[in-house]
mmCIF file of C-alpha atoms in Angstrom:
data_model
loop_
_atom_site.group_PDB
_atom_site.id
_atom_site.type_symbol
_atom_site.label_atom_id
_atom_site.label_comp_id
_atom_site.label_asym_id
_atom_site.label_seq_id
_atom_site.Cartn_x
_atom_site.Cartn_y
_atom_site.Cartn_z
ATOM 1 C CA MET H 244 -92.734 -0.469 97.997
ATOM 2 C CA GLU H 245 -94.438 -4.283 99.301
ATOM 3 C CA ALA H 246 -91.122 -5.379 97.425
ATOM 4 C CA VAL H 247 -88.534 -2.492 99.268
ATOM 5 C CA LEU H 248 -90.117 -3.929 102.362
ATOM 6 C CA GLY H 249 -89.271 -8.037 100.967
ATOM 7 C CA GLN H 250 -85.525 -7.203 100.392
ATOM 8 C CA VAL H 251 -85.201 -4.810 103.751
ATOM 9 C CA GLU H 252 -86.795 -8.268 105.420
ATOM 10 C CA GLN H 253 -83.992 -10.023 103.795
ATOM 11 C CA LEU H 254 -80.856 -8.427 105.442
ATOM 12 C CA PRO H 255 -80.925 -10.274 108.093
ATOM 13 C CA ALA H 256 -79.720 -13.457 106.301
ATOM 14 C CA LEU H 257 -77.560 -11.697 104.612
ATOM 15 C CA LEU H 258 -75.773 -10.303 107.759
ATOM 16 C CA ALA H 259 -75.846 -14.457 109.044
ATOM 17 C CA VAL H 260 -74.750 -15.682 105.464
ATOM 18 C CA CYS H 261 -71.660 -12.810 105.463
ATOM 19 C CA ARG H 262 -70.937 -14.683 109.320
ATOM 20 C CA SER H 263 -71.102 -18.507 108.289
ATOM 21 C CA ALA H 264 -68.852 -20.741 106.004
ATOM 22 C CA LEU H 265 -70.852 -20.445 102.598
ATOM 23 C CA VAL H 266 -68.921 -17.826 101.992
ATOM 24 C CA ARG H 267 -66.096 -20.364 101.508
ATOM 25 C CA ALA H 268 -67.364 -20.466 97.936
ATOM 26 C CA TRP H 269 -67.294 -17.081 96.803
ATOM 27 C CA ASP H 270 -65.410 -14.986 94.610
ATOM 28 C CA PRO H 271 -64.729 -11.783 94.228
ATOM 29 C CA PRO H 272 -67.577 -11.235 91.883
ATOM 30 C CA THR H 273 -70.191 -12.737 94.315
ATOM 31 C CA LEU H 274 -68.666 -10.435 97.150
ATOM 32 C CA GLU H 275 -69.146 -7.371 95.498
ATOM 33 C CA ARG H 276 -73.210 -8.208 94.992
ATOM 34 C CA ALA H 277 -73.013 -8.537 98.704
ATOM 35 C CA LEU H 278 -71.453 -5.514 98.887
ATOM 36 C CA ASP H 279 -73.286 -3.553 96.325
ATOM 37 C CA TRP H 280 -76.639 -4.693 98.815
ATOM 38 C CA GLY H 281 -75.288 -3.259 101.277
ATOM 39 C CA ARG H 282 -74.340 0.556 100.088
ATOM 40 C CA TYR H 283 -78.412 -0.049 98.183
ATOM 41 C CA PHE H 284 -79.394 -0.394 101.727
ATOM 42 C CA GLN H 285 -77.626 2.616 103.146
ATOM 43 C CA HIS H 286 -79.485 4.303 100.040
ATOM 44 C CA LEU H 287 -82.330 3.793 100.922
ATOM 45 C CA HIS H 288 -81.992 4.787 104.400
ATOM 46 C CA ASP H 289 -81.117 8.367 102.732
ATOM 47 C CA ARG H 290 -83.935 8.025 100.981
ATOM 48 C CA LEU H 291 -85.969 7.653 103.607
ATOM 49 C CA ARG H 292 -85.615 8.525 106.506
ATOM 50 C CA ALA H 293 -87.377 12.352 106.001
ATOM 51 C CA ARG H 294 -90.481 9.822 105.879
ATOM 52 C CA PRO H 295 -91.782 8.953 109.168
ATOM 53 C CA ARG H 296 -94.376 6.323 107.785
ATOM 54 C CA LEU H 297 -92.439 5.036 105.300
ATOM 55 C CA ARG H 298 -88.961 4.419 107.894
ATOM 56 C CA HIS H 299 -91.518 3.549 110.577
ATOM 57 C CA ALA H 300 -92.340 0.585 108.617
ATOM 58 C CA VAL H 301 -89.230 -0.516 107.273
ATOM 59 C CA GLY H 302 -87.797 -0.991 110.776
ATOM 60 C CA GLN H 303 -91.150 -2.878 112.076
ATOM 61 C CA ARG H 304 -90.385 -5.556 108.683
ATOM 62 C CA LEU H 305 -86.650 -5.457 110.298
ATOM 63 C CA ARG H 306 -87.533 -5.722 113.291
ATOM 64 C CA ARG H 307 -89.477 -8.710 112.565
ATOM 65 C CA ALA H 308 -86.918 -10.412 110.068
ATOM 66 C CA ARG H 309 -84.889 -13.279 111.082
ATOM 67 C CA PRO H 310 -82.463 -15.008 111.574
ATOM 68 C CA GLY H 311 -80.189 -13.155 113.849
ATOM 69 C CA ALA H 312 -80.807 -10.123 116.852
ATOM 70 C CA PRO H 313 -83.417 -7.806 115.529
ATOM 71 C CA LEU H 314 -81.600 -5.003 113.357
ATOM 72 C CA SER H 315 -82.969 -0.707 113.658
ATOM 73 C CA PHE H 316 -83.644 1.740 111.130
ATOM 74 C CA GLY H 317 -80.486 3.188 111.665
ATOM 75 C CA GLN H 318 -78.538 0.339 111.325
ATOM 76 C CA LEU H 319 -79.352 0.240 108.002
ATOM 77 C CA GLY H 320 -77.399 3.772 106.884
ATOM 78 C CA ARG H 321 -74.566 1.327 108.171
ATOM 79 C CA CYS H 322 -75.307 -1.385 106.070
ATOM 80 C CA ALA H 323 -71.664 -1.752 103.938
ATOM 81 C CA GLU H 324 -69.310 -1.213 107.193
ATOM 82 C CA LEU H 325 -71.414 -3.645 109.043
ATOM 83 C CA LEU H 326 -71.394 -6.218 106.099
ATOM 84 C CA GLY H 327 -67.352 -5.377 105.710
ATOM 85 C CA LEU H 328 -66.918 -6.068 109.332
ATOM 86 C CA ALA H 329 -68.834 -9.445 108.917
ATOM 87 C CA LEU H 330 -66.595 -10.398 105.929
ATOM 88 C CA LEU H 331 -63.642 -9.155 107.781
ATOM 89 C CA GLU H 332 -63.931 -11.375 110.834
ATOM 90 C CA ASN H 333 -65.059 -14.325 108.712
ATOM 91 C CA ARG H 334 -61.516 -17.187 108.322
ATOM 92 C CA ALA H 335 -64.016 -18.567 105.664
ATOM 93 C CA LEU H 336 -63.414 -16.291 103.629
ATOM 94 C CA PRO H 337 -61.581 -17.329 100.059
ATOM 95 C CA PRO H 338 -57.611 -15.240 100.025
ATOM 96 C CA ALA H 339 -58.986 -13.652 97.055
ATOM 97 C CA ALA H 340 -62.332 -12.318 98.059
ATOM 98 C CA CYS H 341 -60.461 -11.757 101.065
ATOM 99 C CA ARG H 342 -58.521 -8.756 98.771
ATOM 100 C CA ARG H 343 -61.624 -7.085 96.935
ATOM 101 C CA LEU H 344 -62.872 -6.531 100.457
ATOM 102 C CA LEU H 345 -59.435 -5.016 101.892
ATOM 103 C CA GLN H 346 -59.219 -2.809 98.945
ATOM 104 C CA ARG H 347 -63.248 -1.918 99.011
ATOM 105 C CA LEU H 348 -62.898 -1.420 102.189
ATOM 106 C CA LEU H 349 -59.750 1.283 101.927
ATOM 107 C CA GLN H 350 -60.932 2.782 99.476
ATOM 108 C CA PRO H 351 -61.312 6.412 99.972
ATOM 109 C CA PRO H 352 -64.503 7.429 101.316
ATOM 110 C CA ALA H 353 -66.094 10.295 99.346
ATOM 111 C CA ALA H 354 -67.120 12.293 102.221
ATOM 112 C CA ARG H 355 -66.360 13.081 105.998
ATOM 113 C CA PRO H 356 -66.504 8.616 107.031
ATOM 114 C CA GLY H 357 -68.783 7.663 110.042
ATOM 115 C CA ARG H 358 -67.175 5.881 113.190
ATOM 116 C CA LEU H 359 -68.518 2.587 112.013
ATOM 117 C CA ALA H 360 -66.650 3.051 108.655
ATOM 118 C CA LEU H 361 -63.561 4.509 110.118
ATOM 119 C CA LEU H 362 -63.073 1.377 112.330
ATOM 120 C CA ALA H 363 -63.970 -1.084 109.333
ATOM 121 C CA ARG H 364 -61.182 1.149 107.620
ATOM 122 C CA ARG H 365 -59.156 0.913 110.393
ATOM 123 C CA LYS H 366 -59.826 -3.335 110.789
ATOM 124 C CA ALA H 367 -59.096 -3.526 107.205
ATOM 125 C CA ALA H 368 -55.757 -1.982 107.146
ATOM 126 C CA CYS H 369 -54.960 -4.235 110.366
ATOM 127 C CA CYS H 370 -56.279 -7.444 108.442
ATOM 128 C CA LEU H 371 -53.693 -6.505 105.672
ATOM 129 C CA LEU H 372 -50.751 -5.500 108.219
ATOM 130 C CA GLU H 373 -51.194 -7.851 110.853
ATOM 131 C CA PRO H 374 -49.046 -11.161 108.821
ATOM 132 C CA LEU H 375 -46.317 -8.978 108.348
ATOM 133 C CA ARG H 376 -45.371 -9.816 111.710
ATOM 134 C CA SER H 377 -43.959 -12.673 110.915
ATOM 135 C CA SER H 378 -43.189 -12.303 108.025
ATOM 136 C CA PRO H 379 -39.529 -13.221 106.517
ATOM 137 C CA PRO H 380 -36.871 -10.560 105.091
ATOM 138 C CA ARG H 381 -36.812 -9.839 101.587
ATOM 139 C CA SER H 382 -34.250 -12.097 99.780
ATOM 140 C CA PRO H 383 -31.751 -9.815 97.482
ATOM 141 C CA GLY H 384 -33.664 -8.913 94.513
ATOM 142 C CA GLY H 385 -36.883 -10.948 94.856
ATOM 143 C CA PRO H 386 -40.098 -9.549 94.697
ATOM 144 C CA GLU H 387 -42.190 -7.377 96.597
ATOM 145 C CA PRO H 388 -46.221 -7.374 95.651
ATOM 146 C CA ARG H 389 -46.897 -6.195 98.944
ATOM 147 C CA LEU H 390 -44.872 -3.350 99.867
ATOM 148 C CA ALA H 391 -46.615 -0.281 97.220
ATOM 149 C CA ALA H 392 -50.068 -2.175 99.594
ATOM 150 C CA GLU H 393 -48.723 -2.166 102.462
ATOM 151 C CA ALA H 394 -47.838 1.406 102.061
ATOM 152 C CA GLY H 395 -50.833 2.724 101.402
ATOM 153 C CA LEU H 396 -52.537 1.181 104.503
ATOM 154 C CA LEU H 397 -50.531 2.635 106.496
ATOM 155 C CA LEU H 398 -51.197 6.306 104.552
ATOM 156 C CA GLY H 399 -54.772 5.577 105.012
ATOM 157 C CA ARG H 400 -55.002 5.225 108.732
ATOM 158 C CA LEU H 401 -52.825 8.021 109.567
ATOM 159 C CA ARG H 402 -54.623 10.029 107.360
ATOM 160 C CA ASP H 403 -57.355 9.275 108.884
ATOM 161 C CA GLU H 404 -56.307 9.771 112.113
ATOM 162 C CA PRO H 405 -56.150 13.839 113.958
ATOM 163 C CA PRO H 406 -53.779 16.601 114.003
ATOM 164 C CA GLY H 407 -50.267 15.166 115.905
ATOM 165 C CA GLU H 408 -47.562 11.525 115.844
ATOM 166 C CA PRO H 409 -51.080 8.291 116.487
ATOM 167 C CA LEU H 410 -50.097 6.593 119.090
ATOM 168 C CA TRP H 411 -50.182 3.129 117.681
ATOM 169 C CA LEU H 412 -48.046 4.229 115.144
ATOM 170 C CA GLY H 413 -44.550 2.789 117.194
ATOM 171 C CA GLY H 414 -46.311 -0.219 117.956
ATOM 172 C CA VAL H 415 -47.297 -1.451 115.141
ATOM 173 C CA LEU H 416 -43.878 -0.794 113.771
ATOM 174 C CA GLN H 417 -42.159 -2.295 116.273
ATOM 175 C CA GLN H 418 -43.829 -6.008 116.320
ATOM 176 C CA LEU H 419 -42.963 -5.993 112.604
ATOM 177 C CA PRO H 420 -39.495 -7.725 111.958
ATOM 178 C CA GLN H 421 -37.195 -4.447 111.466
ATOM 179 C CA PRO H 422 -35.936 -5.351 107.819
ATOM 180 C CA ARG H 423 -39.413 -4.988 107.109
ATOM 181 C CA ALA H 424 -41.217 -2.017 109.086
ATOM 182 C CA PHE H 425 -38.157 0.056 107.623
ATOM 183 C CA ARG H 426 -39.188 -1.006 103.879
ATOM 184 C CA VAL H 427 -42.938 -0.149 104.408
ATOM 185 C CA VAL H 428 -41.981 3.102 106.331
ATOM 186 C CA ALA H 429 -39.839 4.254 103.209
ATOM 187 C CA ALA H 430 -42.329 2.668 100.763
ATOM 188 C CA ALA H 431 -44.832 5.326 102.912
ATOM 189 C CA LEU H 432 -42.941 8.212 102.596
ATOM 190 C CA LEU H 433 -41.848 8.189 98.717
ATOM 191 C CA LEU H 434 -45.660 7.488 98.009
ATOM 192 C CA VAL H 435 -46.856 10.595 100.098
ATOM 193 C CA ARG H 436 -44.088 12.538 97.268
ATOM 194 C CA GLN H 437 -45.321 10.242 94.585
ATOM 195 C CA GLY H 438 -48.354 11.178 95.255
ATOM 196 C CA GLY H 439 -48.828 14.516 94.958
ATOM 197 C CA GLY H 440 -51.932 15.407 96.589
ATOM 198 C CA PRO H 441 -52.549 18.751 99.072
ATOM 199 C CA GLN H 442 -49.864 19.665 101.447
ATOM 200 C CA GLN H 443 -51.752 19.336 104.288
ATOM 201 C CA GLU H 444 -52.290 15.148 103.269
ATOM 202 C CA GLU H 445 -48.162 15.025 102.587
ATOM 203 C CA GLU H 446 -47.425 15.588 106.628
ATOM 204 C CA ALA H 447 -50.671 13.871 108.381
ATOM 205 C CA GLY H 448 -48.842 10.743 106.089
ATOM 206 C CA ALA H 449 -45.030 11.863 106.134
ATOM 207 C CA GLY H 450 -44.791 13.985 110.232
ATOM 208 C CA PRO H 451 -45.222 10.812 111.883
ATOM 209 C CA LEU H 452 -43.251 9.059 110.108
ATOM 210 C CA LEU H 453 -40.299 11.228 110.122
ATOM 211 C CA SER H 454 -41.138 11.250 113.832
ATOM 212 C CA TRP H 455 -41.243 7.889 114.276
ATOM 213 C CA LEU H 456 -37.838 7.270 112.442
ATOM 214 C CA LEU H 457 -35.574 9.814 113.566
ATOM 215 C CA GLU H 458 -36.202 10.855 116.872
ATOM 216 C CA ASP H 459 -34.549 7.358 118.145
ATOM 217 C CA ALA H 460 -30.645 7.680 117.518
ATOM 218 C CA GLU H 461 -30.109 3.645 117.593
ATOM 219 C CA ARG H 462 -33.438 2.953 114.817
ATOM 220 C CA PHE H 463 -32.010 5.268 112.181
ATOM 221 C CA ALA H 464 -29.147 4.139 111.960
ATOM 222 C CA ALA H 465 -30.514 0.372 111.509
ATOM 223 C CA PHE H 466 -32.725 1.824 109.017
ATOM 224 C CA CYS H 467 -29.520 3.484 107.289
ATOM 225 C CA GLN H 468 -27.813 0.061 107.542
ATOM 226 C CA GLN H 469 -30.792 -2.258 106.562
ATOM 227 C CA LEU H 470 -32.113 -1.004 103.938
ATOM 228 C CA PRO H 471 -30.273 -0.322 99.693
ATOM 229 C CA GLY H 472 -28.053 2.743 99.166
ATOM 230 C CA SER H 473 -30.421 3.192 95.870
ATOM 231 C CA LEU H 474 -33.849 3.606 98.458
ATOM 232 C CA LEU H 475 -31.332 5.824 100.867
ATOM 233 C CA ALA H 476 -31.083 8.492 98.038
ATOM 234 C CA SER H 477 -34.499 8.633 96.912
ATOM 235 C CA LEU H 478 -35.715 9.667 99.885
ATOM 236 C CA ALA H 479 -32.671 11.888 100.632
ATOM 237 C CA ALA H 480 -33.672 13.487 97.162
ATOM 238 C CA HIS H 481 -37.183 14.016 98.877
ATOM 239 C CA TYR H 482 -36.891 14.852 102.461
ATOM 240 C CA SER H 483 -34.103 16.879 103.611
ATOM 241 C CA GLN H 484 -34.216 15.499 107.181
ATOM 242 C CA ILE H 485 -33.378 12.788 106.167
ATOM 243 C CA GLY H 486 -30.109 13.579 104.213
ATOM 244 C CA GLU H 487 -28.996 15.726 106.763
ATOM 245 C CA ARG H 488 -28.666 13.275 108.924
ATOM 246 C CA TYR H 489 -27.602 10.589 106.804
ATOM 247 C CA LEU H 490 -25.156 12.258 106.034
ATOM 248 C CA ASP H 491 -23.787 13.051 108.930
ATOM 249 C CA LEU H 492 -24.308 9.482 109.792
ATOM 250 C CA LEU H 493 -21.830 8.110 106.753
ATOM 251 C CA THR H 494 -19.577 11.308 108.116
ATOM 252 C CA GLY H 495 -19.102 9.274 111.085
ATOM 253 C CA TRP H 496 -19.194 5.639 109.733
ATOM 254 C CA GLY H 497 -16.325 7.087 107.282
ATOM 255 C CA SER H 498 -14.046 8.564 110.171
ATOM 256 C CA SER H 499 -13.984 4.799 112.350
ATOM 257 C CA LEU H 500 -11.956 3.673 109.181
ATOM 258 C CA LEU H 501 -8.596 3.192 109.501
ATOM 259 C CA TYR H 502 -6.388 2.386 106.677
ATOM 260 C CA ASP H 503 -4.647 -1.010 106.289
ATOM 261 C CA PRO H 504 -1.198 -0.822 104.585
ATOM 262 C CA LEU H 505 -0.273 -4.526 104.277
ATOM 263 C CA GLN H 506 -4.195 -4.987 102.820
ATOM 264 C CA GLY H 507 -4.687 -2.031 101.011
ATOM 265 C CA GLN H 508 -7.676 -0.703 101.754
ATOM 266 C CA TRP H 509 -9.652 0.460 104.525
ATOM 267 C CA VAL H 510 -10.736 -1.145 107.338
ATOM 268 C CA LYS H 511 -13.800 -1.091 110.398
ATOM 269 C CA GLY H 512 -11.797 0.523 113.019
ATOM 270 C CA CYS H 513 -13.748 -2.423 115.075
ATOM 271 C CA PRO H 514 -14.968 -5.221 113.136
ATOM 272 C CA ASP H 515 -17.249 -6.028 115.476
ATOM 273 C CA GLU H 516 -19.551 -2.720 116.010
ATOM 274 C CA ALA H 517 -22.546 -2.091 113.767
ATOM 275 C CA GLU H 518 -20.922 -0.349 110.692
ATOM 276 C CA LEU H 519 -20.523 -0.110 107.127
ATOM 277 C CA SER H 520 -17.631 -1.347 105.838
ATOM 278 C CA TRP H 521 -15.453 0.346 102.437
ATOM 279 C CA VAL H 522 -16.821 -0.756 100.164
ATOM 280 C CA GLU H 523 -20.446 0.155 101.467
ATOM 281 C CA LEU H 524 -19.281 3.409 101.968
ATOM 282 C CA ARG H 525 -18.499 4.332 98.834
ATOM 283 C CA GLU H 526 -21.258 2.733 97.455
ATOM 284 C CA ARG H 527 -23.381 4.935 99.266
ATOM 285 C CA PHE H 528 -22.136 7.634 98.606
ATOM 286 C CA SER H 529 -21.734 7.019 95.479
ATOM 287 C CA CYS H 530 -25.660 6.242 95.121
ATOM 288 C CA LEU H 531 -26.021 10.125 97.033
ATOM 289 C CA CYS H 532 -24.087 11.261 93.790
ATOM 290 C CA LYS H 533 -26.131 10.021 91.207
ATOM 291 C CA GLY H 534 -29.277 11.076 92.514
ATOM 292 C CA PRO H 535 -30.603 14.557 91.383
ATOM 293 C CA VAL H 536 -28.565 17.548 90.243
ATOM 294 C CA MET H 537 -29.347 19.361 93.943
ATOM 295 C CA LEU H 538 -28.346 15.814 96.044
ATOM 296 C CA SER H 539 -25.402 14.859 93.614
ATOM 297 C CA ARG H 540 -23.720 18.536 94.179
ATOM 298 C CA GLN H 541 -24.634 18.569 97.678
ATOM 299 C CA THR H 542 -22.754 15.239 98.195
ATOM 300 C CA GLN H 543 -19.772 16.453 96.884
ATOM 301 C CA ALA H 544 -19.375 19.687 98.210
ATOM 302 C CA ALA H 545 -19.222 17.480 101.439
ATOM 303 C CA LEU H 546 -17.052 15.402 100.732
ATOM 304 C CA LYS H 547 -14.441 18.012 99.559
ATOM 305 C CA LEU H 548 -15.163 19.848 102.671
ATOM 306 C CA LEU H 549 -14.801 16.830 104.289
ATOM 307 C CA LYS H 550 -11.239 15.871 101.732
ATOM 308 C CA ALA H 551 -9.569 19.887 103.345
ATOM 309 C CA GLN H 552 -10.684 19.800 106.860
ATOM 310 C CA ASP H 553 -8.361 15.808 106.893
ATOM 311 C CA GLY H 554 -5.623 17.856 105.265
ATOM 312 C CA ASP H 555 -7.048 17.970 101.571
ATOM 313 C CA PHE H 556 -4.124 15.457 100.649
ATOM 314 C CA GLN H 557 -4.080 14.107 97.156
ATOM 315 C CA VAL H 558 -2.496 10.174 96.977
ATOM 316 C CA CYS H 559 -4.914 7.506 98.446
ATOM 317 C CA GLY H 560 -4.474 5.454 101.637
ATOM 318 C CA LEU H 561 -3.730 9.124 103.857
ATOM 319 C CA SER H 562 -7.459 10.003 104.155
ATOM 320 C CA VAL H 563 -10.548 8.199 103.967
ATOM 321 C CA TRP H 564 -12.148 11.341 102.075
ATOM 322 C CA THR H 565 -9.890 11.632 99.777
ATOM 323 C CA ASP H 566 -9.878 7.932 98.540
ATOM 324 C CA LEU H 567 -13.981 8.233 98.404
ATOM 325 C CA LEU H 568 -14.002 11.458 96.151
ATOM 326 C CA LEU H 569 -12.031 9.575 93.598
ATOM 327 C CA GLU H 570 -14.172 6.230 93.691
ATOM 328 C CA VAL H 571 -17.166 8.633 93.948
ATOM 329 C CA GLU H 572 -15.730 10.650 90.552
ATOM 330 C CA LYS H 573 -14.420 7.212 88.810
ATOM 331 C CA ASP H 574 -17.977 5.745 89.444
ATOM 332 C CA LEU H 575 -19.568 9.000 88.012
ATOM 333 C CA LYS H 576 -17.481 8.666 84.755
ATOM 334 C CA ARG H 577 -18.109 5.812 84.444
ATOM 335 C CA ALA H 578 -21.938 6.350 84.475
ATOM 336 C CA GLU H 579 -21.273 9.038 82.197
ATOM 337 C CA HIS H 580 -20.547 6.875 79.317
#
């Protein structure tokens, strides 16, 4: 028992190191060892909780230990979170060790987490999301190595919340550059569907994101303008709410195009308005028609209905829907070959 008490006595020193510049030399394995000590002390707390004499001895040793403020036996049971929070607030921690720390703190807990554990997870999520406020938009075709991780962190925070739309969600997303916020939300929504988790977990993750996205018409329009057609088609295939609103939006944009006989093409009615061009509209409809069978059929049926309602013309230049349907059918034939 004396050996155990000697180990307990080192806990304040370990906490002090986690708050100091000494962590500048830590690599991921060193960080893992520190967090393993935290788990060991938590395990020790659970074992001694029902043994008053040993608990008293450990508590006495903690109160006598130096440096730092005296610790209690109860804090021994939250040791991993205390160490994690101390390290999160220490800017001297190297990037590789910091990434490992975030991974460890954001792992789903085996049991229902306590308030301090939730605090550590949320703070870790904030630490990773914080730099995104000033992140530049991705260049076309550029890599997005952190996007899935960011989406996972956002979902982790949402699933930790009680039912209902969390008050912090809009504030966090509004502080990100708009294209970046939209990419993170889109990735999170797709991650929910790909995860194959219980329906309750899917609703906890997707519900607030869908509400945030669909409740504001201008926000949704910007979302559909700034994301690529292939990504929007994937979202439409997984979420009927997005698919229906997206098709309505494309219909409105298409109806605003005018045919210019001098150029021989469809042009925007008001060039300065934030709407899609003919080329962009064609690409969006083509992506929808190349999607899953159900989505493709629904999109083609919608185009045929719009063509019929607009006069059911068979020649180009009279109806934007006739021309779009012809172009989409050509794209589908080329894709088959």
